[in-house]
Coordinates of C-alpha atoms and ligand atoms in Angstrom, one line a residue:
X1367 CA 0.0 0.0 0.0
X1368 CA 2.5 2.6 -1.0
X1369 CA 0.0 5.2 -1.1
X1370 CA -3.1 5.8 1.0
X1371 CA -5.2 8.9 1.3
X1372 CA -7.4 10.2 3.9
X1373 CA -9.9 12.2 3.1
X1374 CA -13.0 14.1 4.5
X1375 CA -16.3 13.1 3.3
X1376 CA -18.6 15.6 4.9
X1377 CA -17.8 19.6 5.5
X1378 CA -14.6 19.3 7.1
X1379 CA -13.8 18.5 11.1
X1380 CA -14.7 14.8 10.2
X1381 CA -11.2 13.9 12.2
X1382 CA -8.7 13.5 9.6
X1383 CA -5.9 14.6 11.7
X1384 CA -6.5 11.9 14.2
X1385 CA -6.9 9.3 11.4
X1386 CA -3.7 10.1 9.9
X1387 CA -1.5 10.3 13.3
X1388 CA -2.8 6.6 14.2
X1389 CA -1.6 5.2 10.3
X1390 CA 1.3 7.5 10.9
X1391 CA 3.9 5.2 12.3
X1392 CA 7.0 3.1 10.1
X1393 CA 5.4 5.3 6.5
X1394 CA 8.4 7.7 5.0
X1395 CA 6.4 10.5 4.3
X1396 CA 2.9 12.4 5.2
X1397 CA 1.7 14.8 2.8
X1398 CA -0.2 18.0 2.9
X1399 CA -1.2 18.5 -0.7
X1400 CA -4.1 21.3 -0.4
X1401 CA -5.4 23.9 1.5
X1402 CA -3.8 26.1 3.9
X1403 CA -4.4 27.5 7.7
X1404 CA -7.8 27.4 7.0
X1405 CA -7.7 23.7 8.3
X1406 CA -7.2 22.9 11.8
X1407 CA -6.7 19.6 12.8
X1408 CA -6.7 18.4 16.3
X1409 CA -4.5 15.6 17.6
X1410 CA -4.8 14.2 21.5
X1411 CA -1.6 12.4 22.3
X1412 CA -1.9 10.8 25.5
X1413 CA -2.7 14.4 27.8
X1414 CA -1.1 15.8 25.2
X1415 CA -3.6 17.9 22.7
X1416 CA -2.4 19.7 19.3
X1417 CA -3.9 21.2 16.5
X1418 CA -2.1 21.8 13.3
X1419 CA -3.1 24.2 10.5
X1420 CA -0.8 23.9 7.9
X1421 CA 1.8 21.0 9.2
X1422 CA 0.9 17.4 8.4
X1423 CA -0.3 15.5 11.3
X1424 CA 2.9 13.1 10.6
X1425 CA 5.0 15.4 13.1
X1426 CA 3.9 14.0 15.9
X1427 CA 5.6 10.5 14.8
X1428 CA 9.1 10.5 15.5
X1429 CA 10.7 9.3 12.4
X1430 CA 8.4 10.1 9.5
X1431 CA 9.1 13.5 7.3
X1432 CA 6.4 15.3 6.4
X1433 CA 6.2 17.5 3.0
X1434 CA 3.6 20.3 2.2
X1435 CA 3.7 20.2 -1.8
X1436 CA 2.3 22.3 -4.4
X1437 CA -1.2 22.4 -4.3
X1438 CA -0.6 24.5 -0.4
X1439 CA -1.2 28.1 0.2
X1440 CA 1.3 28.9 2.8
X1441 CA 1.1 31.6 5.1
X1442 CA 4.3 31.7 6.2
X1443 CA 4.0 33.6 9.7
X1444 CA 1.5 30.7 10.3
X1445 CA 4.1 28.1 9.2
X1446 CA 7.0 29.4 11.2
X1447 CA 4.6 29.8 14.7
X1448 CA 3.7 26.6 14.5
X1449 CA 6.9 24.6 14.2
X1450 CA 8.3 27.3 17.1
X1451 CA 5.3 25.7 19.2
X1452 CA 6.3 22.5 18.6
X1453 CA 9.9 23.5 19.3
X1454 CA 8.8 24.6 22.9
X1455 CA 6.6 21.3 23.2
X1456 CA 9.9 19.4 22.4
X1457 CA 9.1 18.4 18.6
X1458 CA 12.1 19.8 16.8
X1459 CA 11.7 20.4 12.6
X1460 CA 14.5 20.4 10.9
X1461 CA 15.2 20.6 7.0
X1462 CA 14.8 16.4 7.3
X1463 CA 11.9 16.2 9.2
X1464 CA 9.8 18.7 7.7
X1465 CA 10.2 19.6 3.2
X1466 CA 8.0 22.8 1.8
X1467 CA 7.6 22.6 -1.9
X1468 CA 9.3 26.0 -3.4
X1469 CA 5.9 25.9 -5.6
X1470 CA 3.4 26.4 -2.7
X1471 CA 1.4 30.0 -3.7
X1472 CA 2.4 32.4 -0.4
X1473 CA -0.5 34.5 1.6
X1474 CA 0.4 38.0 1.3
X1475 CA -1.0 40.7 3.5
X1476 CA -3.8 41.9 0.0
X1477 CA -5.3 38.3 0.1
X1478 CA -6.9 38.6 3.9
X1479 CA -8.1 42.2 2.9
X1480 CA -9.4 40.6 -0.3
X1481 CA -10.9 37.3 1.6
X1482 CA -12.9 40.3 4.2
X1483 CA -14.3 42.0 1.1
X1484 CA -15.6 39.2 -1.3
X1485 CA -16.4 36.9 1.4
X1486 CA -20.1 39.0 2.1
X1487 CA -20.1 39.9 -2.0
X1488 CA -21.9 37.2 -2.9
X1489 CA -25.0 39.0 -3.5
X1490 CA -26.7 36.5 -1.3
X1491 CA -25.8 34.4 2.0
X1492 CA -21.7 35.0 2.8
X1493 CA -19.6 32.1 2.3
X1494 CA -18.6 32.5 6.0
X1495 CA -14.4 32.2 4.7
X1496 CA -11.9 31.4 7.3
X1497 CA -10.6 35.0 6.7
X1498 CA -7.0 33.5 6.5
X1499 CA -6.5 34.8 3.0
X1500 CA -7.3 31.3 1.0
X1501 CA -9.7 32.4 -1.9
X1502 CA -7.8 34.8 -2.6
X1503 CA -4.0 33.4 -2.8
X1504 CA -5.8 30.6 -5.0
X1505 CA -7.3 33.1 -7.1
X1506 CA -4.1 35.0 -7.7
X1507 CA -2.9 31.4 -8.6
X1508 CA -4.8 30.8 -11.4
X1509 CA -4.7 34.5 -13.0
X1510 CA -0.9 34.1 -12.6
X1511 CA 0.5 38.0 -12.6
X1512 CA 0.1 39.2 -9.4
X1513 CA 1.0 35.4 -7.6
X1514 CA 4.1 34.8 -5.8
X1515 CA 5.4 31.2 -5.1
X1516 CA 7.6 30.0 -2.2
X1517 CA 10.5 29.7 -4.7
X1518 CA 10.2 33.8 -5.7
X1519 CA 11.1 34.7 -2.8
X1520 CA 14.6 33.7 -3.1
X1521 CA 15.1 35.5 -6.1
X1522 CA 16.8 38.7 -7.6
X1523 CA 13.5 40.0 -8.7
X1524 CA 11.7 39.5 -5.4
X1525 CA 11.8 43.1 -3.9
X1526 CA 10.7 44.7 -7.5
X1527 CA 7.8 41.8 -7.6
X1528 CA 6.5 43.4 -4.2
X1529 CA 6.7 46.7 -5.1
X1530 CA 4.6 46.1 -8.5
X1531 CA 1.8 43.8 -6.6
X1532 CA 1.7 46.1 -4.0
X1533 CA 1.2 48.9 -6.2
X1534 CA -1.9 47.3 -8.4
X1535 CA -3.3 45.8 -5.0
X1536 CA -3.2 49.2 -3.5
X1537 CA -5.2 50.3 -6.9
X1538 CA -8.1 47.7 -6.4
X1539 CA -8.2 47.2 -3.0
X1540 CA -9.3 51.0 -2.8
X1541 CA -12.3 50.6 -5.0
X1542 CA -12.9 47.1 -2.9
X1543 CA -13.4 48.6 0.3
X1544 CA -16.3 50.5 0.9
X1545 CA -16.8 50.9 4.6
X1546 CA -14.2 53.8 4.6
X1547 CA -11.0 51.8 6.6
X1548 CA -8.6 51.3 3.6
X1549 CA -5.1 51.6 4.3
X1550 CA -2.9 51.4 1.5
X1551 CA -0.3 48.7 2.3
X1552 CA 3.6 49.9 2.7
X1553 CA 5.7 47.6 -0.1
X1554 CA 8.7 47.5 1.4
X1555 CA 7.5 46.6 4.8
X1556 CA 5.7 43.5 3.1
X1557 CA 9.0 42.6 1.4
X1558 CA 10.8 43.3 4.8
X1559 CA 9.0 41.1 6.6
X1560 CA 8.6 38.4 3.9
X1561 CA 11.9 38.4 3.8
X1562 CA 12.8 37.6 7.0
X1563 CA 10.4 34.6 6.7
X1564 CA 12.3 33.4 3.6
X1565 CA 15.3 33.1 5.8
X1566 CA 13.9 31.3 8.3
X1567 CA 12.0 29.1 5.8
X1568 CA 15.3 28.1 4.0
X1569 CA 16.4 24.8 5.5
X1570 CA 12.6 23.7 4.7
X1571 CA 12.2 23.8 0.6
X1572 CA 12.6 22.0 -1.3
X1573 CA 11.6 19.7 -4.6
X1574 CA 8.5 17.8 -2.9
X1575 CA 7.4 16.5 -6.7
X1576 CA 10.6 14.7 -6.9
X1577 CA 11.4 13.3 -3.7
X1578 CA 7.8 11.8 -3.7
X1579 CA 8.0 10.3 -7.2
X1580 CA 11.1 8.6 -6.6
X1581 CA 9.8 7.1 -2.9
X1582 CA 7.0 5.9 -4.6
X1583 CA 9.0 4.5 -7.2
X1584 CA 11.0 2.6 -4.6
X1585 CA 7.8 1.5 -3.1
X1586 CA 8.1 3.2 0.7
X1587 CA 4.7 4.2 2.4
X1588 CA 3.2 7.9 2.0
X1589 CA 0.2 9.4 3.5
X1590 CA -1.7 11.5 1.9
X1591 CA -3.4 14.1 4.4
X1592 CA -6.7 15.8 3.0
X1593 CA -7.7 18.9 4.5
X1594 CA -11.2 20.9 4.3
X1595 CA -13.9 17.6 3.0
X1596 CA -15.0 16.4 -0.2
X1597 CA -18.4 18.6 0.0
X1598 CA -16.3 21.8 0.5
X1599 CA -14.6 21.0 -3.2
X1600 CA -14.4 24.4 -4.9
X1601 CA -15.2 21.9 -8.4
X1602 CA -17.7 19.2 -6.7
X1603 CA -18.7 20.5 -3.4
X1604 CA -21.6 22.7 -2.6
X1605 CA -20.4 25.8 -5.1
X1606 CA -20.0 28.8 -4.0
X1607 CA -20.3 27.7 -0.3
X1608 CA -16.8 25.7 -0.6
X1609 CA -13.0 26.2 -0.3
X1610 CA -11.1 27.5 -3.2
X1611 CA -8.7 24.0 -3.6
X1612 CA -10.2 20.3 -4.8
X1613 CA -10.8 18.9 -0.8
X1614 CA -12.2 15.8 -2.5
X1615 CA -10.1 12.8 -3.5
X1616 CA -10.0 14.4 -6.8
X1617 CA -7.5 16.7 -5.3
X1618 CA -4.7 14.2 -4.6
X1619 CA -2.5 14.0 -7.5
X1620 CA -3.0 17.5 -8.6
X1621 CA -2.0 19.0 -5.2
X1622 CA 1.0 16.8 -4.3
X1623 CA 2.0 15.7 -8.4
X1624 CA 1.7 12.3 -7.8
X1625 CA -0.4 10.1 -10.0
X1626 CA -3.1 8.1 -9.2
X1627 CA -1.2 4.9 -9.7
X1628 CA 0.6 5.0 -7.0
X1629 CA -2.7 6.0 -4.7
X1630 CA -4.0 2.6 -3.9
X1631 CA -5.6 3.3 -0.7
X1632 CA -8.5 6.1 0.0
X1633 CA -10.0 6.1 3.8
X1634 CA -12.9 8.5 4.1
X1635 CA -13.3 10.0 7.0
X1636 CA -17.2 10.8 8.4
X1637 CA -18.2 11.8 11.8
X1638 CA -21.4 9.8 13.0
X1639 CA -23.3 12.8 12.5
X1640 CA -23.2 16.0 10.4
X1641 CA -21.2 19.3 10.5
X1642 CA -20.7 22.5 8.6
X1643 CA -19.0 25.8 9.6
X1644 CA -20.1 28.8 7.6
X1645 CA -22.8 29.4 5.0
X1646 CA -24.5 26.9 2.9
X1647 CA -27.3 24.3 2.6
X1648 CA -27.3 21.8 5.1
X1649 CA -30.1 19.7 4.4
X1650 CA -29.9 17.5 7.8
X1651 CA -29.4 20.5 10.1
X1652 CA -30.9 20.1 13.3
X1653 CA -31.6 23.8 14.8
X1654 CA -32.8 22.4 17.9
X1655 CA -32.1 20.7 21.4
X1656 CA -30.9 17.8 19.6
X1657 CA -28.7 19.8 17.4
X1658 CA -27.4 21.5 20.9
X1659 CA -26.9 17.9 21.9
X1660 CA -24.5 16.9 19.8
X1661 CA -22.4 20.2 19.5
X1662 CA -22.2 19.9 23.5
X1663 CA -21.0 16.4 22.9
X1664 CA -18.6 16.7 20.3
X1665 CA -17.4 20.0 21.7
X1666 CA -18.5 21.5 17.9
X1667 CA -16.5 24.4 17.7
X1668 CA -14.3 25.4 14.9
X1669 CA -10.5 24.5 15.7
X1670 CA -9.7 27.9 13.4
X1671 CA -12.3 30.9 14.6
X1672 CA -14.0 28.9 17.2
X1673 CA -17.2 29.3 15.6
X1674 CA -19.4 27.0 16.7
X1675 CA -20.3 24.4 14.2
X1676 CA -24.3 23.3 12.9
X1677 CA -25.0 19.8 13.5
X1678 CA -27.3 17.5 12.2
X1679 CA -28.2 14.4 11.3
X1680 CA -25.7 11.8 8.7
X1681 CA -26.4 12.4 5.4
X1682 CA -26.2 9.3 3.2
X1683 CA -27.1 10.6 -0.2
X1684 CA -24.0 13.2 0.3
X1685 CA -21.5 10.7 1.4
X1686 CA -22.3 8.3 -0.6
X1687 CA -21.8 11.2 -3.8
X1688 CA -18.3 11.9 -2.0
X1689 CA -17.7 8.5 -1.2
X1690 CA -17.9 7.8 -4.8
X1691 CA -16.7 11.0 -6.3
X1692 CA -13.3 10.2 -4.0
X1693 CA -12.8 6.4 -5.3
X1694 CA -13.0 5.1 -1.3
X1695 CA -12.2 2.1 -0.5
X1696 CA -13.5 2.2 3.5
X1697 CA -14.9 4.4 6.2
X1698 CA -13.4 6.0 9.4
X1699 CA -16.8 6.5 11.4
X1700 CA -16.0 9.0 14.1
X1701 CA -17.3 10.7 17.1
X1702 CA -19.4 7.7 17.5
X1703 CA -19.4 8.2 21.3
X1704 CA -21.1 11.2 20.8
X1705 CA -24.2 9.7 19.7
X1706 CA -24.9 8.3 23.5
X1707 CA -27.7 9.0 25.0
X1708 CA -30.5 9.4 22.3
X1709 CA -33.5 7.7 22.1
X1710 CA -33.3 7.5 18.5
X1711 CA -30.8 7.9 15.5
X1712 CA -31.5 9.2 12.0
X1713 CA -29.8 8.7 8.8
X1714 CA -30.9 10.2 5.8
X1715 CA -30.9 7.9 2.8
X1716 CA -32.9 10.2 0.2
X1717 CA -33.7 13.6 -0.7
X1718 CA -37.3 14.4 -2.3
X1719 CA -37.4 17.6 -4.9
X1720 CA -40.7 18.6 -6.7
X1721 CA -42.3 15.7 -5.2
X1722 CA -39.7 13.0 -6.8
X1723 CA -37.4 10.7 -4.6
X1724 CA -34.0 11.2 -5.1
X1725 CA -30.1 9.7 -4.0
X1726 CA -28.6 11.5 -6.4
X1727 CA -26.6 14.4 -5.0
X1728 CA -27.9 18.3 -6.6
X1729 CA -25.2 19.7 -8.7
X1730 CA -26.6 23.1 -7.9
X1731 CA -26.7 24.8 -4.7
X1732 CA -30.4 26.3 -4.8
X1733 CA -31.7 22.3 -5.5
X1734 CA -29.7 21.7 -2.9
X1735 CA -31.4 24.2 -0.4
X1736 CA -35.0 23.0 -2.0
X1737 CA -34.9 19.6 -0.9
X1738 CA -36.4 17.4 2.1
X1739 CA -34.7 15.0 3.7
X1740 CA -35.7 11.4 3.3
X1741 CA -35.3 9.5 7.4
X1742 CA -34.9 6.3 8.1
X1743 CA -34.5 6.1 12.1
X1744 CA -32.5 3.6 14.0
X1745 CA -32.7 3.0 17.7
X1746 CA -30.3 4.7 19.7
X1747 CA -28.2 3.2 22.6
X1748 CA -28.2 4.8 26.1
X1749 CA -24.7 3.3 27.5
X1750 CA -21.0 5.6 27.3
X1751 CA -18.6 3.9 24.6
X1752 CA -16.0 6.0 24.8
X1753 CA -14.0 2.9 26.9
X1754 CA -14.9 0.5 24.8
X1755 CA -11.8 -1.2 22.8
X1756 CA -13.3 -3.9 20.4
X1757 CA -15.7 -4.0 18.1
X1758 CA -18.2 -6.7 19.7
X1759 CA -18.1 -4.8 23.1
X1760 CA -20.2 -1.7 21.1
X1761 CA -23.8 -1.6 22.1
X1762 CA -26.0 -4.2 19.3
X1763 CA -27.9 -0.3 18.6
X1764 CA -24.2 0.8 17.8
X1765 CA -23.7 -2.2 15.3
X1766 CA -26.8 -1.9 13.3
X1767 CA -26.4 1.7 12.9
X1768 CA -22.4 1.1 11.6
X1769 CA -24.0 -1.9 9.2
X1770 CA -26.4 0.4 7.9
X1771 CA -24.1 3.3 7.5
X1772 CA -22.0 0.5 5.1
X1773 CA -24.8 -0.3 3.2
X1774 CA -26.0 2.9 2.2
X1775 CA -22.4 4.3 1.5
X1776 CA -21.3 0.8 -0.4
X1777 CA -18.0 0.5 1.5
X1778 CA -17.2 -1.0 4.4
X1779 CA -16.5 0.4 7.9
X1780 CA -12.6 0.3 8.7
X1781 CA -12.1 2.5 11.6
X1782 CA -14.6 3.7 14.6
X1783 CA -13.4 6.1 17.0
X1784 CA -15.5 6.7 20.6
X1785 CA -12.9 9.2 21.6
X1786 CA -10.3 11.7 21.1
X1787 CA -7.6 9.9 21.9
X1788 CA -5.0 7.3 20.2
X1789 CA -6.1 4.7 22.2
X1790 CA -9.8 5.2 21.8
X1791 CA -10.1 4.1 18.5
X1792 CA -11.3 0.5 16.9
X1793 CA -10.0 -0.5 14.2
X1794 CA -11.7 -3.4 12.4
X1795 CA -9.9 -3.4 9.0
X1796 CA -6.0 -4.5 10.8
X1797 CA -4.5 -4.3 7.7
X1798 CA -4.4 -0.8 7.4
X1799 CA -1.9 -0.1 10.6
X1800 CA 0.4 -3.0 8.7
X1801 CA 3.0 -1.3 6.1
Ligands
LIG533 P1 -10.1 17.5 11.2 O1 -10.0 18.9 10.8 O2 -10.8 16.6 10.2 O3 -8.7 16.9 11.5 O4 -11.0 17.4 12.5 P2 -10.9 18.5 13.8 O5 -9.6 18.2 14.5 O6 -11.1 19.9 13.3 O7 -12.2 18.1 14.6 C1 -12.3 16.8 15.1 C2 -12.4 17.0 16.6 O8 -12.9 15.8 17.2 C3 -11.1 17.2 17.3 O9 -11.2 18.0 18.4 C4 -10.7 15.8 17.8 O10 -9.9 15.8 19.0 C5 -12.0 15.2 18.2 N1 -12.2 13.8 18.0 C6 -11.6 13.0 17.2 N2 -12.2 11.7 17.2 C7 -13.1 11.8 18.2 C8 -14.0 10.9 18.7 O11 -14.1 9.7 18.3 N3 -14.8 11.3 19.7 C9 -14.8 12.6 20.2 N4 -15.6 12.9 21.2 N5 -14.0 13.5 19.7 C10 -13.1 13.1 18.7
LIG534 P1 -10.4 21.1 8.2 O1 -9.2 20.7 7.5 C1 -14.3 23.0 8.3 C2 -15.0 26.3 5.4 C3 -15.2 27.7 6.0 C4 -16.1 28.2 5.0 C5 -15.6 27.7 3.7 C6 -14.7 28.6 2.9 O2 -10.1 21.4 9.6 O3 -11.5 20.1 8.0 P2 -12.1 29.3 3.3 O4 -11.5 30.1 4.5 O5 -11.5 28.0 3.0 O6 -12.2 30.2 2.1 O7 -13.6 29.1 3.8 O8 -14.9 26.5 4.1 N1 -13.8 25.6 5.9 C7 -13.7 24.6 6.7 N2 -14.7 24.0 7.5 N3 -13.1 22.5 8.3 C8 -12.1 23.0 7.6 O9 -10.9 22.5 7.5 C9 -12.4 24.1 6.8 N4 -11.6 24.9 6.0 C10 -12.5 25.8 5.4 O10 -15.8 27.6 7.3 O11 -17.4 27.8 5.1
LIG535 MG1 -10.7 20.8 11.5

């Protein structure tokens, strides 16, 4: 299994980072291949708690190196405070144990003014952005003049680069901002400051395309660490409520330039409910006690702006779409111990639109807001779980729901996870933690 992914299947927060740190150990490299500090991903090792926005989850695991390729958008301040908190929680990054790719797009200080402004343009409900600058560096990405890569920075031209971006950002950020606060930004403070985190990035870049072709070519073991989920997609996911980068599975070999012949595993990671941050349709939300219930539970509040995340029910007919859309082989049902305590369980297993029955997911966001949810309900168990440790100990309630959650997804159940922690975590399939 030289390469296996793990990916989000829901709207992000489905417990990736957990997922990855337990597959983590004797693999060569874990990847970050999209995204950037708009992800948070929380790891609980042993009283220890982290959360990581841009670094892979690999860094907990002695041993491994872990590479943030291409497809990133790196804020660099956010890089370099991160790997000095792990410094000072004794996790030391050096230029072995931690590779940038010198192609990652950096965050510059236009793109969170930018992400402020358009994030409430959309001449409806507001996307509800991160506000760390993503949609914009992506944009500036694909329209190519005023983008500036890891591997600019260390070049003759960099200062002059600045000085022009600045100038034209200056120009449109003026007309941008209405509400009267604009203040032009100050080029060669920006190329100052960027310039100091170019030195202190140095040790880390590197060709991340080419040292993961040729380990794959030997046959070592990569991870493949999704951030954001597959419904989030800025291609498949609920457009315009999304991310700006491909959060699906579709996003693998674009984001780290690795083909999919060498990605022969895909884990999909689902909590045991639903949960969105930000704007959107969110056909299952519960806006109620039982909604209340479950953020209480699951603590369901973003890792990133603490905002505290809607809940609802498990939506079949959009994990199945993602579980398809992402080629996955088998689920990682989380947060199952969160579920405790209700009477009954609901799954959704259809939507119904202009009176017809539907599973297949809307490729438009208004259908999407237009249709009714479908329930089948399960009974729910009363007991804790989060001390269970095999499979057969979980409550008979906790079974069927698991076998049903299989069925309706078409892929079986690999991982469940009652708690936060390493040790709280099943893990049916065995051959996944072999490498
Ligand atoms: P990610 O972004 O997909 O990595 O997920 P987050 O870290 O943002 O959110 C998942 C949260 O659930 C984190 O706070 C985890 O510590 C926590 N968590 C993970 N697995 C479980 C579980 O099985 N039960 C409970 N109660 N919490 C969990
Ligand atoms: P992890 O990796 C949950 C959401 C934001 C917003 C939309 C666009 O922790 O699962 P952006 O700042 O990316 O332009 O915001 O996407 N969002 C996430 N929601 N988990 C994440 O990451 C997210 N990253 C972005 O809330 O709705
Ligand atoms: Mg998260």
């Amino acid at each position: 299994m030289p390469g296996t992914c793990v990916i989000g299947l829901q709207w992000g927060d489905e417990a990736k980072g957990k997922i990855v740190d337990l597959l983590t150990a004797g693999r060569r490299y874990v990847v970050r291949y999209q995204g950037g500090a708009n992800a948070g991903h929380t790891v609980k090792v042993g009283n220890e708690v982290y959360k990581l926005s841009l670094l892979p989850s690999g860094v907990l695991t002695p041993g491994v190196t872990c590479l943030i390729t291409g497809g990133v958008v790196l804020n660099p301040a956010k890089a370099l405070e991160e790997v000095d908190e792990l410094a000072g929680r004794g996790i030391q990054l050096d230029g072995d144990s931690l590779k940038i790719s010198d192609r990652v797009h950096v965050i510059l200080p236009w793109h969170f003014a930018e992400d402020k402004v358009l994030d409430s343009s959309t001449g409806g409900e507001n996307i509800g952005t991160t506000q760390r600058g993503i949609g914009p560096c992506y944009r500036d990405k694909v329209a190519r003049s005023h983008a500036i890569r890891l591997g600019d920075m260390y070049r003759p031209d960099f200062a002059e680069r600045i000085k022009h971006i600045t100038e034209a950002k200056n120009r449109v950020l003026a007309a941008m901002v209405t509400d009267g606060d604009f203040e032009p930004l100050d080029a060669d403070a920006i190329y100052k400051q960027y310039s100091d985190y170019a030195e202190r990035l140095k040790p880390y870049v590197d060709d991340t395309t080419e040292i993961l072709l040729s380990s794959l070519e030997k046959g070592e073991h990569v991870i493949f660490e999704g951030a954001q989920g597959s419904l989030l997609d800025v291609d498949h996911g609920t457009y315009p409520y999304v991310t700006s980068s491909n959060s699906s599975g579709v996003g693998i070999s674009n984001g780290s330039g690795v083909p999919g012949k060498y990605l022969d595993r895909v884990l999909g990671v689902v909590k045991a409910y639903s949960t969105r941050v930000g704007g959107g349709p969110f056909p299952t939300e519960l806006d109620n006690e039982t909604g209340q219930y479950l953020r209480d539970r699951g603590n369901e509040y973003g890792t990133v702006t603490r905002r505290p995340r809607r809940c609802g029910w498990l939506d079949a007919v959009a994990i199945r779409y993602t579980a398809r859309l992402g080629g996955v082989d088998g689920l990682c049902v989380m947060l199952m111990d969160v579920l405790s305590g209700l009477d009954e369980i609901k799954i959704c297993t259809a939507y119904e639109i202009d009176g017809k029955r539907t599973t297949v997911y809307p490729s438009h966001v208004d259908d999407l807001r237009r249709v009714t949810p479908v329930y089948e309900s399960v009974p729910g168990w009363k007991e804790e779980i989060d001390q269970v440790k095999s499979y057969d100990e979980l409550p008979a309630a906790a079974h069927a729901y698991l076998d049903r959650i299989a069925e309706l997804i078409g892929c079986p159940v690999d991982v469940v996870s009652v708690g936060p922690g390493r040790e709280q975590t099943i893990v049916i399939n065995e051959s996944l933690t072999r490498c």
